[in-house]
Short mmCIF file of C-alpha atoms in Angstrom, two decimals:
data_model
loop_
_atom_site.label_atom_id
_atom_site.label_comp_id
_atom_site.label_asym_id
_atom_site.label_seq_id
_atom_site.Cartn_x
_atom_site.Cartn_y
_atom_site.Cartn_z
CA MET A 58 -134.05 -82.04 -142.90
CA PHE A 59 -137.22 -82.52 -140.84
CA ALA A 60 -135.40 -84.54 -138.15
CA VAL A 61 -132.68 -81.87 -137.94
CA ILE A 62 -135.36 -79.22 -137.35
CA VAL A 63 -137.05 -81.43 -134.73
CA ASN A 64 -133.75 -81.80 -132.85
CA ALA A 65 -133.16 -78.04 -132.87
CA VAL A 66 -136.73 -77.22 -131.78
CA THR A 67 -136.81 -79.78 -128.96
CA SER A 68 -133.51 -78.45 -127.63
CA SER A 69 -134.76 -74.86 -127.46
CA LEU A 70 -138.18 -75.96 -126.21
CA GLY A 71 -136.62 -77.93 -123.36
CA ALA A 72 -134.58 -74.89 -122.37
CA LEU A 73 -137.64 -72.61 -122.44
CA LEU A 74 -139.67 -75.00 -120.32
CA GLY A 75 -136.81 -75.30 -117.85
CA PHE A 76 -136.54 -71.51 -117.62
CA PHE A 77 -140.26 -70.94 -117.01
CA LEU A 78 -140.71 -73.87 -114.63
CA LYS A 79 -137.56 -73.36 -112.58
CA ARG A 80 -139.41 -71.38 -109.90
CA GLY A 81 -141.58 -74.38 -109.22
CA ILE A 82 -138.60 -76.68 -108.78
CA PRO A 83 -136.58 -76.34 -105.54
CA GLU A 84 -132.91 -75.61 -106.18
CA ARG A 85 -131.79 -78.67 -104.23
CA PHE A 86 -133.59 -80.89 -106.74
CA THR A 87 -132.10 -79.19 -109.79
CA LYS A 88 -128.61 -79.43 -108.29
CA ALA A 89 -129.14 -83.10 -107.46
CA ILE A 90 -130.35 -83.85 -110.99
CA PHE A 91 -127.47 -81.85 -112.47
CA GLY A 92 -125.04 -83.96 -110.45
CA VAL A 93 -126.61 -87.17 -111.74
CA ILE A 94 -126.48 -85.89 -115.33
CA SER A 95 -122.82 -84.94 -114.85
CA LEU A 96 -122.10 -88.46 -113.63
CA CYS A 97 -123.94 -90.02 -116.56
CA VAL A 98 -122.09 -87.77 -119.00
CA ALA A 99 -118.80 -88.93 -117.49
CA ILE A 100 -119.83 -92.60 -117.80
CA MET A 101 -120.91 -91.98 -121.41
CA GLY A 102 -117.52 -90.47 -122.18
CA ILE A 103 -115.57 -93.32 -120.60
CA GLN A 104 -117.75 -95.98 -122.22
CA GLY A 105 -117.25 -94.52 -125.68
CA ALA A 106 -113.53 -93.83 -125.29
CA VAL A 107 -112.61 -97.38 -124.26
CA GLN A 108 -114.13 -98.76 -127.48
CA SER A 109 -111.20 -97.38 -129.45
CA GLN A 110 -108.93 -99.90 -131.12
CA ASN A 111 -106.30 -97.29 -131.87
CA LEU A 112 -105.57 -95.23 -128.76
CA LEU A 113 -102.53 -93.69 -130.43
CA LEU A 114 -104.82 -92.27 -133.12
CA VAL A 115 -107.16 -90.92 -130.44
CA LEU A 116 -104.22 -89.23 -128.70
CA ALA A 117 -102.87 -87.82 -131.96
CA SER A 118 -106.34 -86.61 -132.95
CA MET A 119 -106.80 -84.82 -129.63
CA VAL A 120 -103.36 -83.21 -129.76
CA ILE A 121 -103.61 -82.07 -133.38
CA GLY A 122 -107.24 -81.04 -133.06
CA THR A 123 -106.58 -79.07 -129.88
CA LEU A 124 -103.66 -77.24 -131.48
CA VAL A 125 -105.83 -76.27 -134.45
CA GLY A 126 -108.79 -75.34 -132.27
CA THR A 127 -106.63 -73.25 -129.95
CA LEU A 128 -105.04 -71.51 -132.93
CA ILE A 129 -108.46 -70.70 -134.37
CA GLY A 130 -109.85 -69.81 -130.94
CA ILE A 131 -113.11 -71.75 -131.26
CA GLU A 132 -114.16 -71.49 -127.61
CA ASP A 133 -113.23 -67.82 -127.44
CA GLY A 134 -115.37 -67.26 -130.53
CA MET A 135 -118.29 -69.10 -128.96
CA ASN A 136 -117.86 -67.00 -125.83
CA ARG A 137 -117.95 -63.82 -127.91
CA PHE A 138 -121.10 -65.04 -129.64
CA GLY A 139 -122.61 -65.80 -126.26
CA GLU A 140 -121.71 -62.32 -125.03
CA PHE A 141 -123.35 -60.86 -128.14
CA LEU A 142 -126.54 -62.83 -127.47
CA LYS A 143 -126.46 -61.83 -123.81
CA LYS A 144 -126.38 -58.14 -124.70
CA ARG A 145 -129.05 -58.52 -127.37
CA MET A 146 -131.35 -60.29 -124.92
CA GLY A 147 -130.65 -57.84 -122.12
CA ARG A 148 -129.12 -60.22 -119.62
CA GLY A 149 -126.71 -57.64 -118.20
CA ASP A 150 -123.72 -59.10 -116.37
CA ASP A 151 -125.17 -62.58 -115.90
CA SER A 152 -122.03 -64.68 -116.47
CA ARG A 153 -124.05 -67.89 -116.25
CA PHE A 154 -125.73 -66.95 -119.56
CA VAL A 155 -122.51 -67.47 -121.52
CA ARG A 156 -121.35 -70.48 -119.50
CA GLY A 157 -124.65 -72.27 -120.03
CA PHE A 158 -124.73 -71.49 -123.75
CA VAL A 159 -121.18 -72.69 -124.41
CA THR A 160 -121.41 -75.80 -122.24
CA LEU A 161 -124.71 -77.03 -123.63
CA SER A 162 -123.70 -76.21 -127.22
CA ILE A 163 -120.60 -78.36 -126.95
CA MET A 164 -122.48 -81.15 -125.17
CA GLN A 165 -125.11 -81.40 -127.90
CA VAL A 166 -122.97 -81.05 -131.02
CA ILE A 167 -119.86 -83.13 -130.34
CA GLY A 168 -119.61 -86.84 -130.90
CA ALA A 169 -120.47 -89.19 -133.72
CA MET A 170 -124.23 -88.98 -133.11
CA ALA A 171 -124.40 -85.31 -134.14
CA ILE A 172 -122.64 -86.19 -137.41
CA ILE A 173 -124.01 -89.61 -138.26
CA GLY A 174 -127.57 -88.64 -137.29
CA PRO A 175 -127.91 -85.96 -140.00
CA VAL A 176 -126.20 -88.22 -142.54
CA GLN A 177 -128.63 -91.05 -141.83
CA ALA A 178 -131.53 -88.61 -141.95
CA ALA A 179 -130.43 -87.50 -145.42
CA LEU A 180 -130.58 -91.15 -146.48
CA GLY A 181 -134.09 -91.63 -145.09
CA SER A 182 -133.59 -92.84 -141.50
CA ASN A 183 -134.53 -90.36 -138.76
CA ASP A 184 -134.38 -92.75 -135.80
CA LEU A 185 -130.98 -91.67 -134.50
CA LEU A 186 -131.83 -87.96 -134.56
CA TYR A 187 -135.17 -88.58 -132.85
CA PHE A 188 -133.35 -90.44 -130.09
CA LYS A 189 -130.85 -87.59 -129.81
CA SER A 190 -133.74 -85.11 -129.66
CA ALA A 191 -135.06 -86.83 -126.54
CA LEU A 192 -131.62 -86.65 -124.91
CA ASP A 193 -131.14 -83.01 -125.90
CA PHE A 194 -134.60 -82.04 -124.62
CA THR A 195 -133.76 -83.47 -121.20
CA SER A 196 -130.36 -81.82 -120.92
CA SER A 197 -131.75 -78.48 -122.21
CA PHE A 198 -134.53 -78.57 -119.64
CA ILE A 199 -132.06 -79.03 -116.79
CA PHE A 200 -129.72 -76.36 -118.16
CA GLY A 201 -132.69 -74.02 -118.60
CA THR A 202 -133.51 -74.30 -114.90
CA LEU A 203 -129.90 -73.61 -113.97
CA TYR A 204 -128.67 -71.09 -116.56
CA GLY A 205 -131.83 -69.41 -117.83
CA LEU A 206 -132.37 -68.02 -121.34
CA GLY A 207 -128.70 -68.40 -122.22
CA VAL A 208 -129.25 -71.97 -123.39
CA VAL A 209 -132.30 -71.31 -125.60
CA PRO A 210 -130.20 -70.30 -128.69
CA VAL A 211 -128.42 -73.67 -128.57
CA GLY A 212 -131.16 -74.88 -130.91
CA ILE A 213 -129.73 -72.51 -133.53
CA VAL A 214 -126.27 -74.00 -133.10
CA LEU A 215 -127.70 -77.50 -133.47
CA PHE A 216 -129.58 -76.59 -136.64
CA LEU A 217 -126.55 -74.99 -138.30
CA TYR A 218 -124.10 -77.72 -137.26
CA GLN A 219 -126.27 -80.71 -138.11
CA GLY A 220 -127.76 -79.01 -141.15
CA PHE A 221 -124.23 -78.65 -142.53
CA PHE A 222 -123.62 -82.40 -142.33
CA TYR A 223 -127.09 -83.12 -143.70
CA LEU A 224 -126.40 -81.04 -146.80
CA LEU A 225 -123.00 -82.66 -147.28
CA ALA A 226 -124.30 -86.18 -146.63
CA THR A 227 -123.64 -87.35 -150.16
CA PHE A 228 -119.97 -86.51 -149.68
CA VAL A 229 -119.60 -87.58 -146.04
CA MET A 230 -121.38 -90.93 -146.13
CA PRO A 231 -118.78 -92.75 -148.26
CA LEU A 232 -116.13 -91.70 -145.75
CA MET A 233 -117.93 -93.06 -142.69
CA THR A 234 -116.40 -96.53 -142.64
CA PRO A 235 -116.71 -98.67 -139.49
CA ASP A 236 -113.13 -97.78 -138.49
CA VAL A 237 -113.78 -94.06 -138.90
CA VAL A 238 -117.05 -94.20 -136.95
CA ARG A 239 -115.45 -96.17 -134.09
CA GLU A 240 -112.44 -93.89 -133.66
CA LEU A 241 -114.45 -90.73 -134.27
CA ASN A 242 -116.81 -91.83 -131.52
CA ALA A 243 -113.85 -92.48 -129.21
CA VAL A 244 -112.42 -89.01 -129.86
CA GLY A 245 -115.84 -87.43 -129.25
CA SER A 246 -116.20 -89.45 -126.06
CA VAL A 247 -112.94 -88.03 -124.71
CA MET A 248 -114.44 -84.58 -125.23
CA ILE A 249 -117.62 -85.65 -123.45
CA LEU A 250 -115.50 -86.75 -120.49
CA GLY A 251 -113.85 -83.32 -120.54
CA ILE A 252 -117.29 -81.71 -120.35
CA ALA A 253 -118.18 -83.90 -117.38
CA LEU A 254 -115.03 -82.82 -115.55
CA ASN A 255 -115.96 -79.20 -116.19
CA MET A 256 -119.51 -79.84 -114.99
CA PHE A 257 -118.07 -81.26 -111.77
CA GLN A 258 -115.96 -78.04 -111.58
CA LEU A 259 -112.80 -80.13 -111.38
CA THR A 260 -111.27 -78.54 -114.49
CA LYS A 261 -111.71 -75.55 -116.79
CA LEU A 262 -110.95 -77.23 -120.09
CA LYS A 263 -111.72 -75.32 -123.29
CA VAL A 264 -113.50 -78.30 -124.80
CA ALA A 265 -114.73 -76.36 -127.84
CA ASP A 266 -111.10 -76.02 -128.93
CA PHE A 267 -110.95 -79.83 -129.14
CA LEU A 268 -113.60 -80.02 -131.90
CA PRO A 269 -111.22 -80.17 -134.92
CA ALA A 270 -110.00 -83.50 -133.52
CA LEU A 271 -113.21 -85.07 -134.84
CA PHE A 272 -111.91 -84.76 -138.40
CA ILE A 273 -108.55 -86.43 -137.79
CA PRO A 274 -109.83 -90.05 -137.92
CA ILE A 275 -111.45 -89.31 -141.29
CA ILE A 276 -108.21 -87.87 -142.63
CA TYR A 277 -106.16 -90.72 -141.18
CA TYR A 278 -108.19 -93.60 -142.62
CA HIS A 279 -108.74 -92.06 -146.05
CA LEU A 280 -105.52 -90.18 -146.73
CA ILE A 281 -102.83 -91.86 -144.63
CA VAL A 282 -103.64 -95.55 -144.15
#
């Protein structure tokens, strides 16, 4: 659990540092860095998606997962939670508070790394989560300079999400076969690409509603095939 806590703390710490240091960083630099990060996120998404060996499964996972997520209203729920935090922290009508919270939350919790990392940590290997902590610290710092305190509570989301998989590691680990990991990573990478498109302001995809798609490869390889 220590590595899960480290990941959550570094995420919030990066956001706090970004918030307090943003006045010393000219806006043109933060925008330039944000553009580079957006580009790298897009490349990450494409690189992971093309590793799939079953594109039909990826498509089916995205369609089914999106239908379930839209029915549940995951992104709307996250928005409501963000609005609640905004009011509690006295941020008034700052719409960037919610946008930053939702975007960074999705960016840091989706994908195989956020699932496999806690599972590996439960089995004694913290390396993957420590690597993810460094990535999350960097992205949180940039988002903190751009969106303010709205991204600080993302550490809470990380702790709850990854802590869940850590506690269920004994049940999840037997299911994480190479096929499941590969296709789960491809599905998560499609979501990462969706985030990049939103970061470029080319689309307004409700990427949080895609999250149930991550469970479809597990169901497919263990209950269908």
